[in-house]
């Protein structure tokens, strides 16, 4: 009977009433042959189990080492020890699974995040990753909560796609053709007609195009699923497999889109603060300790929780791309030649530029709108100036771009003209263009990278620590 157990989180929230309880979990530490710190993943707080001296046989006690799994029954009594109001005085202790203390890689001491990445299968058992993944869960739950309350339909867009016209990033090919000796056409190229789907297919880089098909009938949809980009960029902000949330709304312009994105980000942060306060307090302390190693000028001005509160209580700054470039050109950083990359109207802003705007100039999240036509995707709505499109990026302190979105080009002639200019094959996207042929409407949407959001809320500086099993160039263990 496993379902008689009480989770430690729940037990610790109760008054000690001397009733018998059953708990299960993994041993974090065992002191003085008497005090077991038990953790079951429901909270970072360990439950103290007291094994009264003389009550249990020595052979059993010897087997209780870090990471051994236990079933314990006992009385929930007031604790005399510091830091907890309740402990369990054990009546029975059953070992569910032994563990070889010599071989167990996680010792009760501080391990580096790099080391923990190498043992990602066990890092859930640390306080840091316990907190990160509970917060990640809360954020994911809040995403569904937010959109459900607004009447959006959760649409599952395909993971395997044949459209390679989105231009969002390099794709991973999906094929069942023999790697060494694929069938060839007469001109020597690989003959995908003989492939599984009868054509070349890839893992999706974004569900947006399919999302638009849903939105232009269901009204408002969102996706929340894995996306894949074979970008060979080894940065602390890029994964080859990441989760993206992509709402798409009919009857919506750029401003509505921005308002929704800001409301959405604040909602999910607030949800995590309200439901995972203890985990966030732990992560805030972890970050503060980590930053103590840094020189003064590299440390954050605000602690993690203050930063989140600040984001909740202030409007995001809204500027156009043209204004952003003007600010950069006026900046001391530019004048002192601190930027590595060129600054002029028309550039795709580099992360150093985005960070300057967010971290040095405005010191808060910034929404940049109306980017040059030439650096953005074909489906973004052309502005009347003939030079810019109704695009928006949201930049967050410490992270950079967290959201990318736009109002979509709903005018068939403009869209077709842009596709021609950008060599996007219109024949392949006939289904996409049909939305503009049969009752087209103004519509807009955005994509939020979920791991970047998790990074922002948990304060983890490397995106590899915001997802359970990171996929990055050269690394797909576990
Ligand atoms: P970046 O310039 O940072 O590479 P992008 O312009 O390629 O981002 P979009 O194509 O607009 O990004 O994707 C939407 C969102 O998905 C981004 O705002 C970001 O939050 C997230 N994202 C994009 N690429 C990655 C990646 N490789 N790993 C994790 N998240 C990503
Ligand atoms: Mn990118």
Coordinates of C-alpha atoms and ligand atoms in Angstrom, one line a residue:
X1 CA 0.0 0.0 0.0
X2 CA 2.0 2.9 -1.2
X3 CA -0.9 5.4 -1.4
X4 CA -1.1 5.6 2.4
X5 CA 2.1 7.7 2.4
X6 CA 1.9 11.4 3.1
X7 CA 4.1 13.7 1.1
X8 CA 6.7 15.5 3.2
X9 CA 5.5 18.9 2.0
X10 CA 2.0 18.3 3.3
X11 CA 3.2 16.8 6.5
X12 CA 5.5 19.7 7.3
X13 CA 2.5 22.1 6.8
X14 CA 0.5 20.3 9.5
X15 CA 0.6 20.6 13.3
X16 CA 2.4 17.8 15.1
X17 CA -0.5 15.7 16.5
X18 CA 1.3 12.5 17.5
X19 CA -0.7 10.5 14.9
X20 CA 1.0 7.8 13.0
X21 CA 2.1 8.6 9.5
X22 CA 3.9 6.8 6.7
X23 CA 6.5 8.7 4.7
X24 CA 8.8 7.5 1.9
X25 CA 11.8 9.2 0.3
X26 CA 15.6 9.2 -0.1
X27 CA 18.1 9.8 2.7
X28 CA 20.0 13.0 2.4
X29 CA 22.0 12.5 5.5
X30 CA 22.2 10.4 8.7
X31 CA 23.7 11.9 11.8
X32 CA 24.7 10.4 15.1
X33 CA 23.2 7.0 14.1
X34 CA 19.9 8.7 15.1
X35 CA 18.8 11.6 12.9
X36 CA 17.8 10.9 9.3
X37 CA 17.1 13.8 6.9
X38 CA 14.6 12.4 4.4
X39 CA 13.6 14.1 1.2
X40 CA 10.8 12.9 -1.2
X41 CA 11.0 15.7 -3.8
X42 CA 7.7 17.4 -2.8
X43 CA 9.7 20.2 -1.2
X44 CA 13.3 21.1 -0.6
X45 CA 12.7 20.8 3.2
X46 CA 13.9 17.5 4.6
X47 CA 11.8 15.7 7.2
X48 CA 13.7 14.7 10.3
X49 CA 13.2 11.1 11.2
X50 CA 14.4 10.1 14.7
X51 CA 15.5 6.6 15.1
X52 CA 15.7 6.2 18.9
X53 CA 19.0 4.7 20.1
X54 CA 18.7 1.0 20.8
X55 CA 15.4 0.6 19.0
X56 CA 16.7 -0.5 15.6
X57 CA 19.2 -3.2 14.9
X58 CA 22.7 -2.2 14.0
X59 CA 22.7 -4.0 10.7
X60 CA 19.8 -2.0 9.4
X61 CA 21.3 1.3 10.7
X62 CA 24.5 0.5 8.9
X63 CA 22.7 0.3 5.5
X64 CA 21.2 3.8 5.9
X65 CA 23.5 6.1 3.9
X66 CA 22.9 9.0 1.6
X67 CA 20.4 8.2 -1.3
X68 CA 19.1 5.0 0.3
X69 CA 15.3 4.9 -0.2
X70 CA 13.2 4.3 2.9
X71 CA 9.7 3.7 4.0
X72 CA 9.2 4.9 7.5
X73 CA 6.2 4.8 9.8
X74 CA 6.1 6.8 13.0
X75 CA 4.5 9.5 15.1
X76 CA 4.4 13.1 14.0
X77 CA 5.6 14.9 17.1
X78 CA 6.9 18.4 17.9
X79 CA 10.6 18.8 17.1
X80 CA 13.0 20.0 19.7
X81 CA 15.6 20.7 17.0
X82 CA 16.1 24.0 15.3
X83 CA 14.6 24.7 11.9
X84 CA 11.6 22.5 12.0
X85 CA 8.5 22.3 14.1
X86 CA 7.7 18.7 13.4
X87 CA 9.6 15.4 13.2
X88 CA 8.8 11.8 12.9
X89 CA 9.7 9.4 15.7
X90 CA 10.2 6.1 13.8
X91 CA 8.3 3.0 14.7
X92 CA 9.4 1.0 11.7
X93 CA 12.1 1.7 9.1
X94 CA 12.1 -0.3 5.9
X95 CA 14.8 0.0 3.3
X96 CA 13.2 0.0 -0.2
X97 CA 16.5 0.3 -2.0
X98 CA 20.1 0.2 -0.9
X99 CA 22.8 2.5 -2.2
X100 CA 26.5 2.0 -2.3
X101 CA 27.8 5.1 -0.5
X102 CA 31.3 4.7 -2.0
X103 CA 30.0 4.8 -5.5
X104 CA 27.2 7.4 -5.1
X105 CA 28.4 10.5 -7.0
X106 CA 26.5 13.1 -5.0
X107 CA 28.1 13.8 -1.7
X108 CA 26.4 16.1 0.8
X109 CA 28.6 19.0 -0.2
X110 CA 28.4 21.7 -2.9
X111 CA 29.0 20.4 -6.5
X112 CA 29.5 22.7 -9.5
X113 CA 26.7 23.1 -12.0
X114 CA 29.1 21.8 -14.7
X115 CA 29.7 18.6 -12.7
X116 CA 26.0 18.1 -12.1
X117 CA 25.3 18.4 -15.8
X118 CA 27.4 15.3 -16.3
X119 CA 25.2 13.5 -13.9
X120 CA 21.9 15.0 -15.1
X121 CA 20.2 11.7 -14.2
X122 CA 20.9 12.3 -10.6
X123 CA 20.9 16.1 -10.3
X124 CA 17.2 16.2 -9.6
X125 CA 18.3 15.0 -6.1
X126 CA 20.0 18.2 -5.3
X127 CA 18.2 21.1 -3.7
X128 CA 19.0 23.4 -6.6
X129 CA 17.5 21.2 -9.3
X130 CA 14.6 20.1 -7.1
X131 CA 13.7 23.8 -6.9
X132 CA 14.4 24.5 -10.6
X133 CA 12.1 21.7 -11.8
X134 CA 9.3 22.4 -9.4
X135 CA 9.4 26.1 -10.5
X136 CA 9.5 25.0 -14.1
X137 CA 6.4 22.9 -13.5
X138 CA 4.6 25.8 -11.9
X139 CA 5.4 28.0 -14.9
X140 CA 4.2 25.4 -17.4
X141 CA 1.0 24.9 -15.4
X142 CA 0.5 28.7 -15.3
X143 CA 0.9 28.9 -19.1
X144 CA -2.1 26.6 -19.6
X145 CA -4.0 28.4 -16.8
X146 CA -3.5 31.8 -18.4
X147 CA -4.6 30.8 -21.9
X148 CA -7.4 28.6 -20.8
X149 CA -8.9 31.5 -18.7
X150 CA -8.8 33.6 -21.8
X151 CA -10.6 31.1 -24.0
X152 CA -7.6 30.1 -26.1
X153 CA -7.5 26.6 -27.7
X154 CA -4.4 24.6 -27.0
X155 CA -3.4 23.4 -30.5
X156 CA -0.8 20.6 -31.0
X157 CA 1.1 21.6 -34.1
X158 CA 3.2 18.9 -35.8
X159 CA 6.7 18.0 -34.7
X160 CA 7.6 16.6 -38.2
X161 CA 7.2 19.1 -40.9
X162 CA 7.8 19.4 -44.6
X163 CA 7.9 23.2 -44.8
X164 CA 11.4 24.4 -44.7
X165 CA 10.4 28.0 -45.6
X166 CA 10.2 29.5 -42.1
X167 CA 13.7 30.6 -42.0
X168 CA 13.8 30.6 -38.2
X169 CA 16.9 28.4 -38.0
X170 CA 18.8 25.4 -39.3
X171 CA 16.7 22.3 -39.3
X172 CA 17.2 18.6 -38.3
X173 CA 16.4 16.3 -41.2
X174 CA 14.0 13.4 -40.5
X175 CA 14.6 10.5 -42.8
X176 CA 14.5 6.7 -42.9
X177 CA 16.7 6.5 -46.0
X178 CA 20.0 4.6 -45.5
X179 CA 22.6 7.1 -44.4
X180 CA 25.4 5.6 -46.3
X181 CA 23.7 4.9 -49.6
X182 CA 20.5 6.9 -50.1
X183 CA 18.7 6.6 -53.4
X184 CA 19.7 9.3 -55.9
X185 CA 17.9 11.2 -58.6
X186 CA 19.4 11.5 -62.0
X187 CA 21.3 14.7 -61.1
X188 CA 22.8 12.9 -58.1
X189 CA 20.9 14.6 -55.3
X190 CA 19.1 12.5 -52.7
X191 CA 15.8 11.2 -53.9
X192 CA 13.4 12.1 -51.1
X193 CA 10.5 10.8 -53.1
X194 CA 11.6 7.4 -51.8
X195 CA 11.8 8.6 -48.2
X196 CA 9.2 7.7 -45.6
X197 CA 6.9 10.7 -46.3
X198 CA 7.6 10.8 -50.0
X199 CA 9.4 14.2 -49.5
X200 CA 12.1 15.8 -47.4
X201 CA 11.0 16.4 -43.8
X202 CA 12.5 18.1 -40.8
X203 CA 11.8 18.6 -37.1
X204 CA 9.9 21.8 -36.6
X205 CA 11.6 25.0 -35.7
X206 CA 8.3 26.7 -34.9
X207 CA 4.6 25.9 -34.9
X208 CA 3.6 29.4 -36.0
X209 CA 2.5 28.8 -39.6
X210 CA 0.2 25.9 -38.5
X211 CA -0.8 28.0 -35.5
X212 CA -2.0 30.7 -37.9
X213 CA -4.2 28.1 -39.7
X214 CA -5.8 27.3 -36.3
X215 CA -6.2 31.0 -35.2
X216 CA -7.9 32.0 -38.4
X217 CA -10.8 29.7 -37.6
X218 CA -10.7 29.0 -33.8
X219 CA -10.0 32.7 -33.1
X220 CA -7.2 32.3 -30.5
X221 CA -4.9 29.4 -30.1
X222 CA -1.6 28.6 -28.4
X223 CA 1.0 25.9 -28.8
X224 CA 3.3 24.6 -26.1
X225 CA 5.7 22.1 -27.5
X226 CA 9.2 21.1 -28.4
X227 CA 11.0 22.9 -31.2
X228 CA 14.4 22.0 -32.7
X229 CA 17.1 24.1 -34.1
X230 CA 20.4 22.8 -35.4
X231 CA 22.2 26.0 -34.7
X232 CA 25.7 25.5 -33.9
X233 CA 25.8 28.2 -31.3
X234 CA 27.3 27.1 -28.0
X235 CA 25.8 29.9 -25.9
X236 CA 24.2 29.9 -22.4
X237 CA 20.9 30.8 -24.1
X238 CA 20.6 28.3 -27.0
X239 CA 19.5 24.7 -27.0
X240 CA 19.1 22.4 -30.0
X241 CA 15.8 21.2 -28.4
X242 CA 13.7 23.7 -26.5
X243 CA 10.1 24.3 -25.6
X244 CA 8.2 27.2 -27.1
X245 CA 4.8 28.7 -26.4
X246 CA 3.3 30.3 -29.4
X247 CA -0.1 32.1 -29.1
X248 CA -1.7 33.2 -32.3
X249 CA -4.7 35.6 -32.3
X250 CA -7.2 36.6 -35.0
X251 CA -8.5 40.1 -34.9
X252 CA -5.3 41.3 -33.3
X253 CA -2.7 44.0 -34.1
X254 CA 0.8 44.6 -32.9
X255 CA -0.2 46.6 -29.9
X256 CA -2.8 43.9 -28.7
X257 CA 0.0 41.4 -29.2
X258 CA 2.4 43.3 -27.1
X259 CA -0.1 43.9 -24.4
X260 CA -0.9 40.2 -24.3
X261 CA 2.7 39.2 -24.1
X262 CA 3.4 41.5 -21.2
X263 CA 0.4 40.4 -19.3
X264 CA 1.3 36.8 -20.0
X265 CA 4.8 37.1 -18.7
X266 CA 3.7 38.9 -15.6
X267 CA 1.0 36.3 -15.0
X268 CA 3.3 33.3 -15.0
X269 CA 5.9 35.0 -12.9
X270 CA 3.3 35.9 -10.3
X271 CA 1.9 32.4 -10.3
X272 CA 5.4 31.0 -9.6
X273 CA 6.0 33.5 -6.8
X274 CA 2.6 32.7 -5.2
X275 CA 2.9 28.9 -5.5
X276 CA 6.7 28.3 -5.2
X277 CA 7.9 30.9 -2.8
X278 CA 10.1 28.6 -0.8
X279 CA 11.8 27.2 -3.9
X280 CA 12.4 30.8 -5.2
X281 CA 13.8 31.9 -1.9
X282 CA 16.2 29.0 -2.0
X283 CA 17.2 29.9 -5.6
X284 CA 17.6 33.5 -4.6
X285 CA 20.0 32.6 -1.9
X286 CA 21.9 30.2 -4.3
X287 CA 22.2 33.0 -6.8
X288 CA 23.4 35.5 -4.1
X289 CA 26.0 33.0 -2.9
X290 CA 27.2 32.4 -6.5
X291 CA 27.4 36.1 -7.2
X292 CA 29.6 36.6 -4.1
X293 CA 32.4 35.0 -6.2
X294 CA 32.0 37.8 -8.8
X295 CA 33.7 41.2 -8.8
X296 CA 31.3 43.9 -7.4
X297 CA 30.5 45.4 -10.8
X298 CA 29.4 42.0 -12.2
X299 CA 26.9 41.3 -9.5
X300 CA 23.2 42.0 -9.9
X301 CA 21.8 45.1 -8.3
X302 CA 18.7 43.3 -7.3
X303 CA 18.2 39.9 -5.7
X304 CA 16.2 37.3 -7.6
X305 CA 12.9 38.0 -5.8
X306 CA 13.4 41.7 -5.9
X307 CA 14.0 41.5 -9.6
X308 CA 10.8 39.5 -10.2
X309 CA 8.8 41.9 -8.0
X310 CA 10.3 44.8 -10.0
X311 CA 9.2 43.2 -13.3
X312 CA 5.7 42.6 -11.9
X313 CA 5.3 46.2 -10.7
X314 CA 6.7 48.1 -13.6
X315 CA 5.6 48.6 -17.2
X316 CA 8.0 47.1 -19.8
X317 CA 9.7 49.9 -21.7
X318 CA 8.4 50.2 -25.3
X319 CA 10.6 51.6 -28.0
X320 CA 10.9 51.3 -31.8
X321 CA 14.0 49.7 -33.4
X322 CA 14.8 53.2 -34.8
X323 CA 14.8 54.7 -31.3
X324 CA 16.9 51.7 -30.0
X325 CA 19.6 52.4 -32.6
X326 CA 19.6 56.1 -31.7
X327 CA 20.1 55.2 -28.1
X328 CA 23.0 52.9 -28.9
X329 CA 24.6 55.5 -31.1
X330 CA 24.4 58.1 -28.3
X331 CA 25.7 55.7 -25.6
X332 CA 28.9 56.0 -23.8
X333 CA 29.6 52.4 -24.7
X334 CA 29.4 53.2 -28.4
X335 CA 31.5 56.4 -28.0
X336 CA 34.2 54.5 -26.1
X337 CA 34.1 51.8 -28.8
X338 CA 33.0 49.1 -26.3
X339 CA 30.7 47.3 -28.8
X340 CA 32.4 44.6 -30.8
X341 CA 29.8 44.7 -33.6
X342 CA 28.8 47.7 -35.8
X343 CA 25.9 49.9 -34.9
X344 CA 23.8 51.5 -37.6
X345 CA 20.2 51.4 -38.8
X346 CA 19.5 48.1 -40.5
X347 CA 21.7 45.8 -38.4
X348 CA 20.4 42.8 -36.6
X349 CA 21.1 43.8 -33.0
X350 CA 23.7 41.6 -31.4
X351 CA 23.3 40.4 -27.8
X352 CA 25.8 43.1 -26.6
X353 CA 23.4 45.8 -28.0
X354 CA 20.3 44.2 -26.5
X355 CA 22.0 43.8 -23.1
X356 CA 23.1 47.5 -23.2
X357 CA 19.6 48.6 -23.7
X358 CA 18.1 46.4 -21.1
X359 CA 20.8 46.2 -18.4
X360 CA 22.5 49.6 -18.7
X361 CA 20.1 52.0 -20.2
X362 CA 16.6 51.1 -19.1
X363 CA 17.3 48.6 -16.4
X364 CA 14.1 46.7 -17.1
X365 CA 12.5 44.6 -19.7
X366 CA 12.3 46.3 -23.1
X367 CA 9.9 45.8 -26.0
X368 CA 11.5 46.8 -29.3
X369 CA 9.1 47.2 -32.2
X370 CA 9.1 48.0 -35.9
X371 CA 12.3 46.3 -37.1
X372 CA 13.8 46.8 -40.6
X373 CA 12.0 44.7 -43.2
X374 CA 15.3 43.3 -44.4
X375 CA 16.2 41.4 -41.2
X376 CA 12.8 39.8 -40.4
X377 CA 10.8 36.9 -41.7
X378 CA 8.6 37.1 -44.8
X379 CA 5.3 36.8 -42.9
X380 CA 5.6 40.0 -40.8
X381 CA 3.2 42.8 -41.7
X382 CA 4.8 45.6 -43.7
X383 CA 4.4 49.0 -42.2
X384 CA 3.3 52.0 -44.4
X385 CA 6.9 53.5 -44.3
X386 CA 8.0 50.7 -46.7
X387 CA 11.1 50.1 -44.5
X388 CA 9.9 48.4 -41.4
X389 CA 7.6 45.6 -40.3
X390 CA 5.2 45.2 -37.4
X391 CA 7.5 43.0 -35.4
X392 CA 8.3 43.0 -31.7
X393 CA 11.0 41.4 -29.5
X394 CA 10.9 41.4 -25.8
X395 CA 14.3 41.7 -24.2
X396 CA 14.9 40.6 -20.6
X397 CA 17.7 41.5 -18.2
X398 CA 20.4 38.8 -18.1
X399 CA 18.7 36.8 -20.8
X400 CA 18.3 38.9 -23.9
X401 CA 15.5 38.0 -26.3
X402 CA 12.8 36.1 -24.5
X403 CA 9.9 36.7 -27.0
X404 CA 9.8 37.3 -30.7
X405 CA 6.6 38.1 -32.4
X406 CA 4.7 40.2 -35.0
X407 CA 1.5 41.2 -36.6
X408 CA 1.3 38.9 -39.6
X409 CA 0.9 40.1 -43.2
X410 CA -2.8 39.4 -44.0
X411 CA -2.8 41.1 -47.4
X412 CA -2.3 38.4 -50.0
X413 CA -0.6 40.6 -52.6
X414 CA 1.9 42.1 -50.1
X415 CA 2.7 38.6 -48.7
X416 CA 3.2 37.1 -52.2
X417 CA 5.4 40.0 -53.2
X418 CA 7.6 39.6 -50.1
X419 CA 7.9 35.8 -50.5
X420 CA 9.1 36.4 -54.1
X421 CA 11.7 38.9 -52.9
X422 CA 12.9 36.5 -50.2
X423 CA 12.8 33.4 -52.5
X424 CA 10.3 31.6 -50.3
X425 CA 8.6 29.0 -52.5
X426 CA 4.9 30.0 -52.6
X427 CA 3.8 26.7 -54.2
X428 CA 5.0 24.8 -51.1
X429 CA 3.1 27.1 -48.8
X430 CA -0.2 27.0 -50.8
X431 CA -2.0 26.0 -47.7
X432 CA -0.6 29.0 -45.7
X433 CA -1.6 31.4 -48.5
X434 CA -5.2 29.9 -48.5
X435 CA -5.8 31.7 -45.1
X436 CA -5.3 35.0 -47.0
X437 CA -7.5 33.9 -49.8
X438 CA -10.5 32.7 -47.9
X439 CA -11.6 35.4 -45.4
X440 CA -8.3 36.9 -44.3
X441 CA -8.2 38.8 -41.1
X442 CA -5.6 40.9 -39.2
X443 CA -3.8 38.6 -36.8
X444 CA -0.7 38.4 -34.7
X445 CA 1.2 36.2 -32.4
X446 CA 4.5 35.6 -30.7
X447 CA 6.8 32.9 -29.5
X448 CA 8.2 32.7 -26.0
X449 CA 11.2 30.4 -25.4
X450 CA 10.2 28.5 -22.3
X451 CA 13.7 27.7 -21.0
X452 CA 14.7 31.3 -21.2
X453 CA 11.7 32.1 -19.1
X454 CA 12.7 29.4 -16.6
X455 CA 16.2 30.9 -16.6
X456 CA 14.8 34.3 -15.9
X457 CA 12.6 33.2 -13.0
X458 CA 15.1 30.7 -11.4
X459 CA 18.2 32.8 -11.9
X460 CA 20.1 29.9 -13.5
X461 CA 22.6 31.6 -15.8
X462 CA 23.0 28.7 -18.2
X463 CA 20.0 27.4 -20.2
X464 CA 21.4 23.9 -19.8
X465 CA 20.3 24.1 -16.2
X466 CA 16.7 25.1 -17.1
X467 CA 15.8 21.9 -18.9
X468 CA 16.0 18.3 -17.6
X469 CA 18.1 16.8 -20.3
X470 CA 19.7 19.5 -22.5
X471 CA 20.5 18.9 -26.1
X472 CA 23.4 21.0 -27.4
X473 CA 26.0 20.6 -30.1
X474 CA 28.0 17.5 -29.3
X475 CA 25.8 16.5 -26.3
X476 CA 22.7 14.3 -26.2
X477 CA 23.5 12.1 -23.1
X478 CA 20.5 10.6 -21.2
Ligands
LIG1 P1 18.0 34.4 -30.8 O1 18.2 35.7 -31.6 O2 18.1 34.5 -29.4 O3 18.6 33.2 -31.4 P2 15.6 34.0 -32.4 O4 15.5 35.3 -33.1 O5 16.2 32.9 -33.2 O6 16.4 34.1 -31.0 P3 12.8 33.3 -32.6 O7 13.0 32.6 -33.8 O8 12.0 34.6 -32.6 O9 14.2 33.6 -31.8 O10 12.2 32.3 -31.5 C1 11.2 32.8 -30.5 C2 11.8 32.6 -29.1 O11 12.3 31.3 -28.9 C3 13.0 33.5 -28.8 O12 12.6 34.7 -28.4 C4 13.7 32.7 -27.7 O13 13.0 33.0 -26.4 C5 13.4 31.3 -28.0 N1 14.6 30.6 -28.7 C6 15.0 30.8 -30.0 N2 16.0 30.0 -30.3 C7 16.3 29.3 -29.1 C8 17.2 28.3 -28.8 N3 18.1 27.8 -29.7 N4 17.2 27.8 -27.6 C9 16.3 28.2 -26.7 N5 15.4 29.2 -26.9 C10 15.4 29.7 -28.1
LIG2 MN1 18.2 32.1 -33.1

